[in-house]
mmCIF file of C-alpha atoms in Angstrom:
data_model
loop_
_atom_site.group_PDB
_atom_site.id
_atom_site.type_symbol
_atom_site.label_atom_id
_atom_site.label_comp_id
_atom_site.label_asym_id
_atom_site.label_seq_id
_atom_site.Cartn_x
_atom_site.Cartn_y
_atom_site.Cartn_z
ATOM 1 C CA UNK K 2 -7.788 -12.774 -8.791
ATOM 2 C CA UNK K 3 -11.161 -12.890 -7.053
ATOM 3 C CA UNK K 4 -11.053 -12.108 -3.342
ATOM 4 C CA UNK K 5 -14.779 -12.749 -3.001
ATOM 5 C CA UNK K 6 -17.734 -10.441 -2.448
ATOM 6 C CA UNK K 7 -18.090 -8.101 0.502
ATOM 7 C CA UNK K 8 -14.399 -8.118 1.457
ATOM 8 C CA UNK K 9 -12.615 -5.727 3.829
ATOM 9 C CA UNK K 10 -8.937 -5.190 4.616
ATOM 10 C CA UNK K 11 -6.579 -2.663 6.185
ATOM 11 C CA UNK K 12 -4.054 -0.354 4.585
ATOM 12 C CA UNK K 13 -0.854 -1.270 6.424
ATOM 13 C CA UNK K 14 0.102 0.358 9.701
ATOM 14 C CA UNK K 15 -1.206 -0.452 13.162
ATOM 15 C CA UNK K 16 -0.675 1.260 16.533
ATOM 16 C CA UNK K 17 1.804 0.137 19.163
ATOM 17 C CA UNK K 18 4.922 -1.972 18.946
ATOM 18 C CA UNK K 19 3.783 -5.523 19.692
ATOM 19 C CA UNK K 20 4.038 -7.568 16.493
ATOM 20 C CA UNK K 21 2.123 -10.528 17.906
ATOM 21 C CA UNK K 22 -0.762 -8.385 19.119
ATOM 22 C CA UNK K 23 -0.973 -6.611 15.753
ATOM 23 C CA UNK K 24 -0.941 -9.901 13.822
ATOM 24 C CA UNK K 25 -3.568 -11.355 16.151
ATOM 25 C CA UNK K 26 -5.832 -8.326 15.638
ATOM 26 C CA UNK K 27 -5.465 -8.270 11.851
ATOM 27 C CA UNK K 28 -5.929 -11.993 11.283
ATOM 28 C CA UNK K 29 -8.772 -12.180 13.777
ATOM 29 C CA UNK K 30 -10.652 -9.230 12.303
ATOM 30 C CA UNK K 31 -10.101 -9.814 8.585
ATOM 31 C CA UNK K 32 -10.889 -13.373 7.595
ATOM 32 C CA UNK K 33 -10.953 -12.803 3.820
ATOM 33 C CA UNK K 34 -7.976 -10.465 3.280
ATOM 34 C CA UNK K 35 -5.652 -10.109 6.298
ATOM 35 C CA UNK K 36 -2.339 -8.321 5.874
ATOM 36 C CA UNK K 37 1.165 -8.033 7.286
ATOM 37 C CA UNK K 38 1.014 -5.032 9.667
ATOM 38 C CA UNK K 39 3.572 -2.226 9.919
ATOM 39 C CA UNK K 40 4.331 -0.842 13.384
ATOM 40 C CA UNK K 41 6.058 2.534 12.881
ATOM 41 C CA UNK K 42 5.781 3.428 16.582
ATOM 42 C CA UNK K 43 8.854 1.242 17.151
ATOM 43 C CA UNK K 44 10.969 3.875 15.396
ATOM 44 C CA UNK K 45 13.100 4.222 12.235
ATOM 45 C CA UNK K 46 13.250 0.955 10.354
ATOM 46 C CA UNK K 47 9.716 -0.018 11.326
ATOM 47 C CA UNK K 48 8.236 2.829 9.270
ATOM 48 C CA UNK K 49 7.204 2.091 5.689
ATOM 49 C CA UNK K 50 10.298 3.739 4.147
ATOM 50 C CA UNK K 51 12.666 2.008 6.542
ATOM 51 C CA UNK K 52 11.029 -1.388 6.146
ATOM 52 C CA UNK K 53 11.262 -1.177 2.353
ATOM 53 C CA UNK K 54 14.823 0.172 2.485
ATOM 54 C CA UNK K 55 15.717 -2.966 4.422
ATOM 55 C CA UNK K 56 14.376 -5.097 1.550
ATOM 56 C CA UNK K 57 16.603 -3.501 -1.105
ATOM 57 C CA UNK K 58 19.323 -5.587 -2.733
ATOM 58 C CA UNK K 59 22.836 -4.085 -2.875
ATOM 59 C CA UNK K 60 21.441 -0.679 -1.906
ATOM 60 C CA UNK K 61 21.657 0.328 1.737
ATOM 61 C CA UNK K 62 20.186 3.218 3.679
ATOM 62 C CA UNK K 63 20.842 4.833 7.037
ATOM 63 C CA UNK K 64 18.982 7.405 9.092
ATOM 64 C CA UNK K 65 20.233 10.991 8.973
ATOM 65 C CA UNK K 66 18.631 14.030 10.668
ATOM 66 C CA UNK K 67 16.993 14.847 7.316
ATOM 67 C CA UNK K 68 15.672 11.322 6.715
ATOM 68 C CA UNK K 69 16.821 8.088 5.073
ATOM 69 C CA UNK K 70 20.032 8.366 3.029
ATOM 70 C CA UNK K 71 21.675 5.817 0.742
ATOM 71 C CA UNK K 72 25.073 4.611 1.991
ATOM 72 C CA UNK K 73 27.852 2.246 0.967
ATOM 73 C CA UNK K 74 27.206 -0.687 3.277
ATOM 74 C CA UNK K 75 24.525 -2.080 5.576
ATOM 75 C CA UNK K 76 24.647 -0.412 8.977
ATOM 76 C CA UNK K 77 22.662 -0.722 12.179
ATOM 77 C CA UNK K 78 19.584 0.937 10.643
ATOM 78 C CA UNK K 79 19.424 -1.613 7.842
ATOM 79 C CA UNK K 80 19.974 -4.452 10.297
ATOM 80 C CA UNK K 81 17.255 -3.098 12.598
ATOM 81 C CA UNK K 82 14.777 -2.793 9.718
ATOM 82 C CA UNK K 83 15.449 -6.371 8.652
ATOM 83 C CA UNK K 84 15.176 -7.619 12.233
ATOM 84 C CA UNK K 85 11.810 -5.966 12.766
ATOM 85 C CA UNK K 86 10.505 -7.314 9.471
ATOM 86 C CA UNK K 87 11.600 -10.780 10.565
ATOM 87 C CA UNK K 88 9.761 -10.296 13.865
ATOM 88 C CA UNK K 89 6.628 -9.205 11.983
ATOM 89 C CA UNK K 90 6.826 -12.236 9.704
ATOM 90 C CA UNK K 91 7.281 -14.552 12.691
ATOM 91 C CA UNK K 92 4.102 -13.156 14.237
ATOM 92 C CA UNK K 93 2.158 -13.391 10.995
ATOM 93 C CA UNK K 94 3.287 -16.986 10.473
ATOM 94 C CA UNK K 95 2.139 -17.873 13.987
ATOM 95 C CA UNK K 96 -1.382 -16.552 13.413
ATOM 96 C CA UNK K 97 -1.852 -17.883 9.863
ATOM 97 C CA UNK K 98 -1.206 -21.580 10.455
ATOM 98 C CA UNK K 99 -3.300 -23.479 7.904
ATOM 99 C CA UNK K 100 -4.570 -20.275 6.271
ATOM 100 C CA UNK K 101 -5.439 -20.688 2.577
ATOM 101 C CA UNK K 102 -6.989 -17.366 1.527
ATOM 102 C CA UNK K 103 -5.637 -14.108 0.147
ATOM 103 C CA UNK K 104 -2.937 -12.386 2.209
ATOM 104 C CA UNK K 105 -1.726 -8.826 1.570
ATOM 105 C CA UNK K 106 1.811 -7.586 2.128
ATOM 106 C CA UNK K 107 3.043 -4.088 1.361
ATOM 107 C CA UNK K 108 6.160 -2.201 0.344
ATOM 108 C CA UNK K 109 6.802 1.358 -0.751
ATOM 109 C CA UNK K 110 6.588 1.771 -4.516
ATOM 110 C CA UNK K 111 9.534 2.938 -6.627
ATOM 111 C CA UNK K 112 8.463 6.568 -7.020
ATOM 112 C CA UNK K 113 7.646 7.314 -3.397
ATOM 113 C CA UNK K 114 10.872 5.535 -2.480
ATOM 114 C CA UNK K 115 12.840 7.721 -4.926
ATOM 115 C CA UNK K 116 11.210 10.827 -3.442
ATOM 116 C CA UNK K 117 12.056 9.741 0.125
ATOM 117 C CA UNK K 118 15.581 8.331 -0.131
ATOM 118 C CA UNK K 119 18.441 10.835 -0.265
ATOM 119 C CA UNK K 120 21.643 10.414 -2.244
ATOM 120 C CA UNK K 121 25.008 11.163 -0.630
ATOM 121 C CA UNK K 122 24.713 14.898 -1.331
ATOM 122 C CA UNK K 123 21.386 15.140 0.461
ATOM 123 C CA UNK K 124 19.124 15.480 -2.586
ATOM 124 C CA UNK K 125 16.419 12.918 -3.277
ATOM 125 C CA UNK K 126 17.111 10.066 -5.675
ATOM 126 C CA UNK K 127 14.109 11.379 -7.608
ATOM 127 C CA UNK K 128 16.300 14.089 -9.154
ATOM 128 C CA UNK K 129 18.654 11.527 -10.736
ATOM 129 C CA UNK K 130 17.099 9.327 -13.469
ATOM 130 C CA UNK K 131 19.917 6.796 -13.169
ATOM 131 C CA UNK K 132 19.405 6.509 -9.412
ATOM 132 C CA UNK K 133 15.675 5.988 -9.990
ATOM 133 C CA UNK K 134 16.383 3.119 -12.359
ATOM 134 C CA UNK K 135 18.826 1.549 -9.918
ATOM 135 C CA UNK K 136 16.351 1.864 -7.046
ATOM 136 C CA UNK K 137 13.587 0.260 -9.082
ATOM 137 C CA UNK K 138 15.838 -2.642 -10.048
ATOM 138 C CA UNK K 139 16.993 -3.106 -6.443
ATOM 139 C CA UNK K 140 13.410 -2.978 -5.185
ATOM 140 C CA UNK K 141 12.352 -5.544 -7.785
ATOM 141 C CA UNK K 142 14.996 -8.003 -6.570
ATOM 142 C CA UNK K 143 14.177 -7.308 -2.928
ATOM 143 C CA UNK K 144 10.477 -7.896 -3.494
ATOM 144 C CA UNK K 145 11.128 -11.198 -5.261
ATOM 145 C CA UNK K 146 12.939 -12.411 -2.151
ATOM 146 C CA UNK K 147 10.347 -10.960 0.248
ATOM 147 C CA UNK K 148 7.377 -12.468 -1.580
ATOM 148 C CA UNK K 149 9.120 -15.845 -1.743
ATOM 149 C CA UNK K 150 9.715 -15.672 2.017
ATOM 150 C CA UNK K 151 6.047 -14.888 2.702
ATOM 151 C CA UNK K 152 4.935 -17.771 0.506
ATOM 152 C CA UNK K 153 7.370 -20.092 2.330
ATOM 153 C CA UNK K 154 6.027 -19.063 5.733
ATOM 154 C CA UNK K 155 2.331 -19.136 4.751
ATOM 155 C CA UNK K 156 2.328 -21.777 2.000
ATOM 156 C CA UNK K 157 -1.441 -21.916 1.554
ATOM 157 C CA UNK K 158 -1.880 -18.173 1.065
ATOM 158 C CA UNK K 159 -2.511 -16.379 -2.214
ATOM 159 C CA UNK K 160 -0.181 -13.427 -1.675
ATOM 160 C CA UNK K 161 -1.238 -9.964 -2.825
ATOM 161 C CA UNK K 162 1.427 -7.239 -3.047
ATOM 162 C CA UNK K 163 0.466 -3.655 -2.210
ATOM 163 C CA UNK K 164 2.775 -0.870 -3.394
ATOM 164 C CA UNK K 165 2.441 2.260 -1.267
ATOM 165 C CA UNK K 166 2.751 5.335 -3.473
ATOM 166 C CA UNK K 167 1.531 8.386 -1.487
ATOM 167 C CA UNK K 168 4.022 10.633 -3.356
ATOM 168 C CA UNK K 169 3.033 9.426 -6.816
ATOM 169 C CA UNK K 170 0.857 12.423 -7.706
ATOM 170 C CA UNK K 171 3.513 14.852 -6.429
ATOM 171 C CA UNK K 172 6.132 13.071 -8.586
ATOM 172 C CA UNK K 173 3.911 13.396 -11.664
ATOM 173 C CA UNK K 174 3.110 17.068 -11.051
ATOM 174 C CA UNK K 175 6.538 18.292 -9.967
ATOM 175 C CA UNK K 176 5.588 19.019 -6.356
ATOM 176 C CA UNK K 177 8.323 17.097 -4.501
ATOM 177 C CA UNK K 178 10.537 19.675 -2.772
ATOM 178 C CA UNK K 179 14.325 19.673 -2.948
ATOM 179 C CA UNK K 180 16.538 19.546 0.143
ATOM 180 C CA UNK K 181 16.592 23.339 0.422
ATOM 181 C CA UNK K 182 12.816 23.552 0.256
ATOM 182 C CA UNK K 183 13.027 26.522 -2.109
ATOM 183 C CA UNK K 184 12.310 24.629 -5.305
ATOM 184 C CA UNK K 185 10.841 21.364 -6.510
ATOM 185 C CA UNK K 186 12.108 18.505 -8.630
ATOM 186 C CA UNK K 187 11.014 18.445 -12.231
ATOM 187 C CA UNK K 188 7.912 16.366 -12.903
ATOM 188 C CA UNK K 189 8.776 12.865 -14.081
ATOM 189 C CA UNK K 190 7.367 11.945 -17.485
ATOM 190 C CA UNK K 191 4.214 9.857 -17.158
ATOM 191 C CA UNK K 192 5.558 7.190 -19.516
ATOM 192 C CA UNK K 193 8.659 6.803 -17.321
ATOM 193 C CA UNK K 194 6.534 6.533 -14.173
ATOM 194 C CA UNK K 195 4.264 3.994 -15.830
ATOM 195 C CA UNK K 196 7.265 1.977 -17.006
ATOM 196 C CA UNK K 197 8.738 1.834 -13.514
ATOM 197 C CA UNK K 198 5.467 0.618 -12.061
ATOM 198 C CA UNK K 199 5.049 -1.927 -14.845
ATOM 199 C CA UNK K 200 8.429 -3.408 -13.900
ATOM 200 C CA UNK K 201 7.074 -4.098 -10.400
ATOM 201 C CA UNK K 202 3.809 -5.425 -11.852
ATOM 202 C CA UNK K 203 5.867 -8.015 -13.728
ATOM 203 C CA UNK K 204 7.722 -8.997 -10.541
ATOM 204 C CA UNK K 205 4.465 -9.431 -8.618
ATOM 205 C CA UNK K 206 2.893 -11.512 -11.386
ATOM 206 C CA UNK K 207 5.904 -13.805 -11.545
ATOM 207 C CA UNK K 208 6.119 -14.188 -7.769
ATOM 208 C CA UNK K 209 2.449 -14.416 -6.810
ATOM 209 C CA UNK K 210 0.454 -15.028 -9.992
ATOM 210 C CA UNK K 211 -1.341 -11.676 -9.763
ATOM 211 C CA UNK K 212 -0.544 -7.999 -10.285
ATOM 212 C CA UNK K 213 -0.095 -5.684 -7.280
ATOM 213 C CA UNK K 214 -2.456 -3.194 -5.717
ATOM 214 C CA UNK K 215 -1.230 0.411 -5.557
ATOM 215 C CA UNK K 216 -2.208 2.519 -2.548
ATOM 216 C CA UNK K 217 -2.209 6.305 -2.283
ATOM 217 C CA UNK K 218 -3.857 8.361 0.450
ATOM 218 C CA UNK K 219 -3.053 11.614 -1.397
ATOM 219 C CA UNK K 220 -5.471 13.651 -3.535
ATOM 220 C CA UNK K 221 -5.513 13.213 -7.305
ATOM 221 C CA UNK K 222 -4.768 9.500 -7.626
ATOM 222 C CA UNK K 223 -3.823 8.799 -11.290
ATOM 223 C CA UNK K 224 -6.317 5.979 -11.867
ATOM 224 C CA UNK K 225 -5.812 5.917 -15.639
ATOM 225 C CA UNK K 226 -2.030 5.612 -15.409
ATOM 226 C CA UNK K 227 -2.285 2.839 -12.832
ATOM 227 C CA UNK K 228 -4.791 0.937 -14.944
ATOM 228 C CA UNK K 229 -2.476 1.172 -17.973
ATOM 229 C CA UNK K 230 0.431 -0.043 -15.835
ATOM 230 C CA UNK K 231 -1.562 -3.230 -15.272
ATOM 231 C CA UNK K 232 -2.235 -3.109 -11.525
ATOM 232 C CA UNK K 233 -4.817 -5.427 -9.980
ATOM 233 C CA UNK K 234 -6.395 -2.730 -7.833
ATOM 234 C CA UNK K 235 -6.156 0.855 -6.628
ATOM 235 C CA UNK K 236 -6.437 1.707 -2.924
ATOM 236 C CA UNK K 237 -7.419 5.291 -2.100
ATOM 237 C CA UNK K 238 -8.969 7.628 0.455
ATOM 238 C CA UNK K 239 -12.587 8.061 -0.623
ATOM 239 C CA UNK K 240 -12.901 11.303 1.352
ATOM 240 C CA UNK K 241 -10.440 12.920 -1.094
ATOM 241 C CA UNK K 242 -12.163 11.602 -4.221
ATOM 242 C CA UNK K 243 -13.578 14.236 -6.603
ATOM 243 C CA UNK K 244 -15.891 14.267 -9.615
ATOM 244 C CA UNK K 245 -12.890 14.911 -11.896
ATOM 245 C CA UNK K 246 -11.752 11.349 -11.237
ATOM 246 C CA UNK K 247 -15.080 9.617 -11.843
ATOM 247 C CA UNK K 248 -14.606 8.881 -15.538
ATOM 248 C CA UNK K 249 -11.163 7.335 -14.943
ATOM 249 C CA UNK K 250 -12.581 5.205 -12.125
ATOM 250 C CA UNK K 251 -15.449 4.003 -14.307
ATOM 251 C CA UNK K 252 -13.001 2.994 -17.044
ATOM 252 C CA UNK K 253 -10.796 1.205 -14.502
ATOM 253 C CA UNK K 254 -13.701 -0.794 -13.075
ATOM 254 C CA UNK K 255 -14.929 -1.770 -16.530
ATOM 255 C CA UNK K 256 -11.407 -2.963 -17.329
ATOM 256 C CA UNK K 257 -11.484 -5.226 -14.252
ATOM 257 C CA UNK K 258 -9.467 -3.090 -11.825
ATOM 258 C CA UNK K 259 -10.530 -3.534 -8.198
ATOM 259 C CA UNK K 260 -11.109 -0.541 -5.945
ATOM 260 C CA UNK K 261 -9.939 -0.615 -2.330
ATOM 261 C CA UNK K 262 -12.001 2.251 -0.990
ATOM 262 C CA UNK K 263 -11.027 4.015 2.226
ATOM 263 C CA UNK K 264 -14.235 5.076 3.967
ATOM 264 C CA UNK K 265 -13.571 4.461 7.686
ATOM 265 C CA UNK K 266 -11.543 7.168 9.520
ATOM 266 C CA UNK K 267 -8.011 6.122 10.435
ATOM 267 C CA UNK K 268 -7.967 7.980 13.771
ATOM 268 C CA UNK K 269 -10.205 7.768 16.823
ATOM 269 C CA UNK K 270 -13.646 9.261 16.407
ATOM 270 C CA UNK K 271 -17.326 8.397 16.133
ATOM 271 C CA UNK K 272 -18.372 5.962 13.405
ATOM 272 C CA UNK K 273 -21.658 5.958 11.521
ATOM 273 C CA UNK K 274 -23.583 2.768 10.970
ATOM 274 C CA UNK K 275 -21.813 0.389 8.535
ATOM 275 C CA UNK K 276 -24.348 0.941 5.737
ATOM 276 C CA UNK K 277 -23.949 4.696 6.111
ATOM 277 C CA UNK K 278 -20.178 4.408 5.743
ATOM 278 C CA UNK K 279 -20.558 3.001 2.216
ATOM 279 C CA UNK K 280 -23.510 5.114 1.085
ATOM 280 C CA UNK K 281 -21.195 7.306 -1.001
ATOM 281 C CA UNK K 282 -19.780 4.215 -2.739
ATOM 282 C CA UNK K 283 -23.268 3.067 -3.719
ATOM 283 C CA UNK K 284 -24.066 6.576 -4.987
ATOM 284 C CA UNK K 285 -20.901 6.652 -7.088
ATOM 285 C CA UNK K 286 -21.769 3.263 -8.598
ATOM 286 C CA UNK K 287 -25.197 4.500 -9.665
ATOM 287 C CA UNK K 288 -23.771 7.737 -11.049
ATOM 288 C CA UNK K 289 -21.260 5.791 -13.159
ATOM 289 C CA UNK K 290 -24.043 3.566 -14.495
ATOM 290 C CA UNK K 291 -22.305 0.422 -13.285
ATOM 291 C CA UNK K 292 -24.245 -2.742 -12.535
ATOM 292 C CA UNK K 293 -25.137 -3.083 -8.823
ATOM 293 C CA UNK K 294 -24.375 -6.768 -9.127
ATOM 294 C CA UNK K 295 -20.676 -6.026 -9.654
ATOM 295 C CA UNK K 296 -20.313 -3.689 -6.672
ATOM 296 C CA UNK K 297 -19.454 -6.137 -3.888
ATOM 297 C CA UNK K 298 -17.012 -8.066 -6.129
ATOM 298 C CA UNK K 299 -15.257 -4.929 -7.398
ATOM 299 C CA UNK K 300 -14.926 -2.979 -4.141
ATOM 300 C CA UNK K 301 -12.940 -3.778 -1.001
ATOM 301 C CA UNK K 302 -13.617 -1.601 2.055
ATOM 302 C CA UNK K 303 -10.679 -0.189 4.061
ATOM 303 C CA UNK K 304 -9.835 2.589 6.502
ATOM 304 C CA UNK K 305 -8.942 5.886 4.811
ATOM 305 C CA UNK K 306 -5.251 5.267 5.512
ATOM 306 C CA UNK K 307 -3.080 3.413 8.011
ATOM 307 C CA UNK K 308 -4.114 3.063 11.656
ATOM 308 C CA UNK K 309 -0.783 3.957 13.298
ATOM 309 C CA UNK K 310 -2.267 7.157 14.731
ATOM 310 C CA UNK K 311 -5.243 5.396 16.306
ATOM 311 C CA UNK K 312 -5.590 3.815 19.721
ATOM 312 C CA UNK K 313 -5.387 0.002 19.781
ATOM 313 C CA UNK K 314 -9.051 -0.213 20.777
ATOM 314 C CA UNK K 315 -10.141 2.056 17.927
ATOM 315 C CA UNK K 316 -7.964 0.136 15.428
ATOM 316 C CA UNK K 317 -9.809 -3.070 16.312
ATOM 317 C CA UNK K 318 -13.150 -1.262 16.085
ATOM 318 C CA UNK K 319 -12.273 0.297 12.726
ATOM 319 C CA UNK K 320 -11.322 -3.035 11.149
ATOM 320 C CA UNK K 321 -14.499 -4.665 12.461
ATOM 321 C CA UNK K 322 -16.499 -1.725 11.098
ATOM 322 C CA UNK K 323 -14.869 -2.187 7.668
ATOM 323 C CA UNK K 324 -15.937 -5.849 7.697
ATOM 324 C CA UNK K 325 -19.556 -4.962 8.516
ATOM 325 C CA UNK K 326 -19.616 -2.151 5.936
ATOM 326 C CA UNK K 327 -18.279 -4.493 3.234
ATOM 327 C CA UNK K 328 -20.903 -7.079 4.165
ATOM 328 C CA UNK K 329 -23.637 -4.459 3.800
ATOM 329 C CA UNK K 330 -22.503 -3.848 0.197
ATOM 330 C CA UNK K 331 -22.838 -7.546 -0.544
ATOM 331 C CA UNK K 332 -26.221 -7.822 1.192
ATOM 332 C CA UNK K 333 -27.682 -4.660 -0.339
ATOM 333 C CA UNK K 334 -25.696 -3.400 -3.363
ATOM 334 C CA UNK K 335 -28.422 -0.927 -4.312
#
């Protein structure tokens, strides 16, 4: 899918608790690739784990002092998560009347979800291969329904699914801590991780016509694994990018994978000029020997992560800055 040249978008979360204000800001700032905002300030169920837990089919979760735990039946936490998602969709529908471009929606990916959701005994689902498979299957069914609902509400949109996987690297390297905190879960085999992601890639392709984007704001994003899983794009924090990852990024770009590059700080602070914000991206492109003509088509500019920790005024400024920075790549790729 081509989103056009010089495109900007956000990662997911926005400050505050007003769904209409968030939708108005996102759709007004991002004409080419707006997105369905998350508003975690409203509390459990509006956070990314809670929102996705509310999408699951025949798997229910409730809030415990230690976090989200799988239960036997839908309780008030599940109902609250679903209610807030409905409110967010109502607001998005209101501000996208007649919209016919790309529209991004997000959900937590299967491996971060498995690392975050506890089983009845208090340990993460990640430690139980059978529970991981069940979660992935439940998420797949939930996403089919969610994507169909978005397409019903915004019929002219080309929906893009983003899977949030901030724990993906920790899952692959055995760094997710157990409930006691004294040990970690065994690293999950890369082929198993890739297979789980590929299952969601298939769901997204069937529901939207395109593969999903995977986002991680953690260090060490596994670009090669994500490319092999068939994702459409990889969203990452450019401030955490290292030379060790350059070869994998070059291979991903040459294979047609889009890069959603986080260059604008997600919390209040001074911003450089838009061209300066993407100077490192231009430098990377030259170092990889990639054609300057492909830069603006291959790269989407974003904040480094979600904007939930920012002030509303800064969130609006940051999104506008992303738009100007993306435009500078299109106007002057070299």
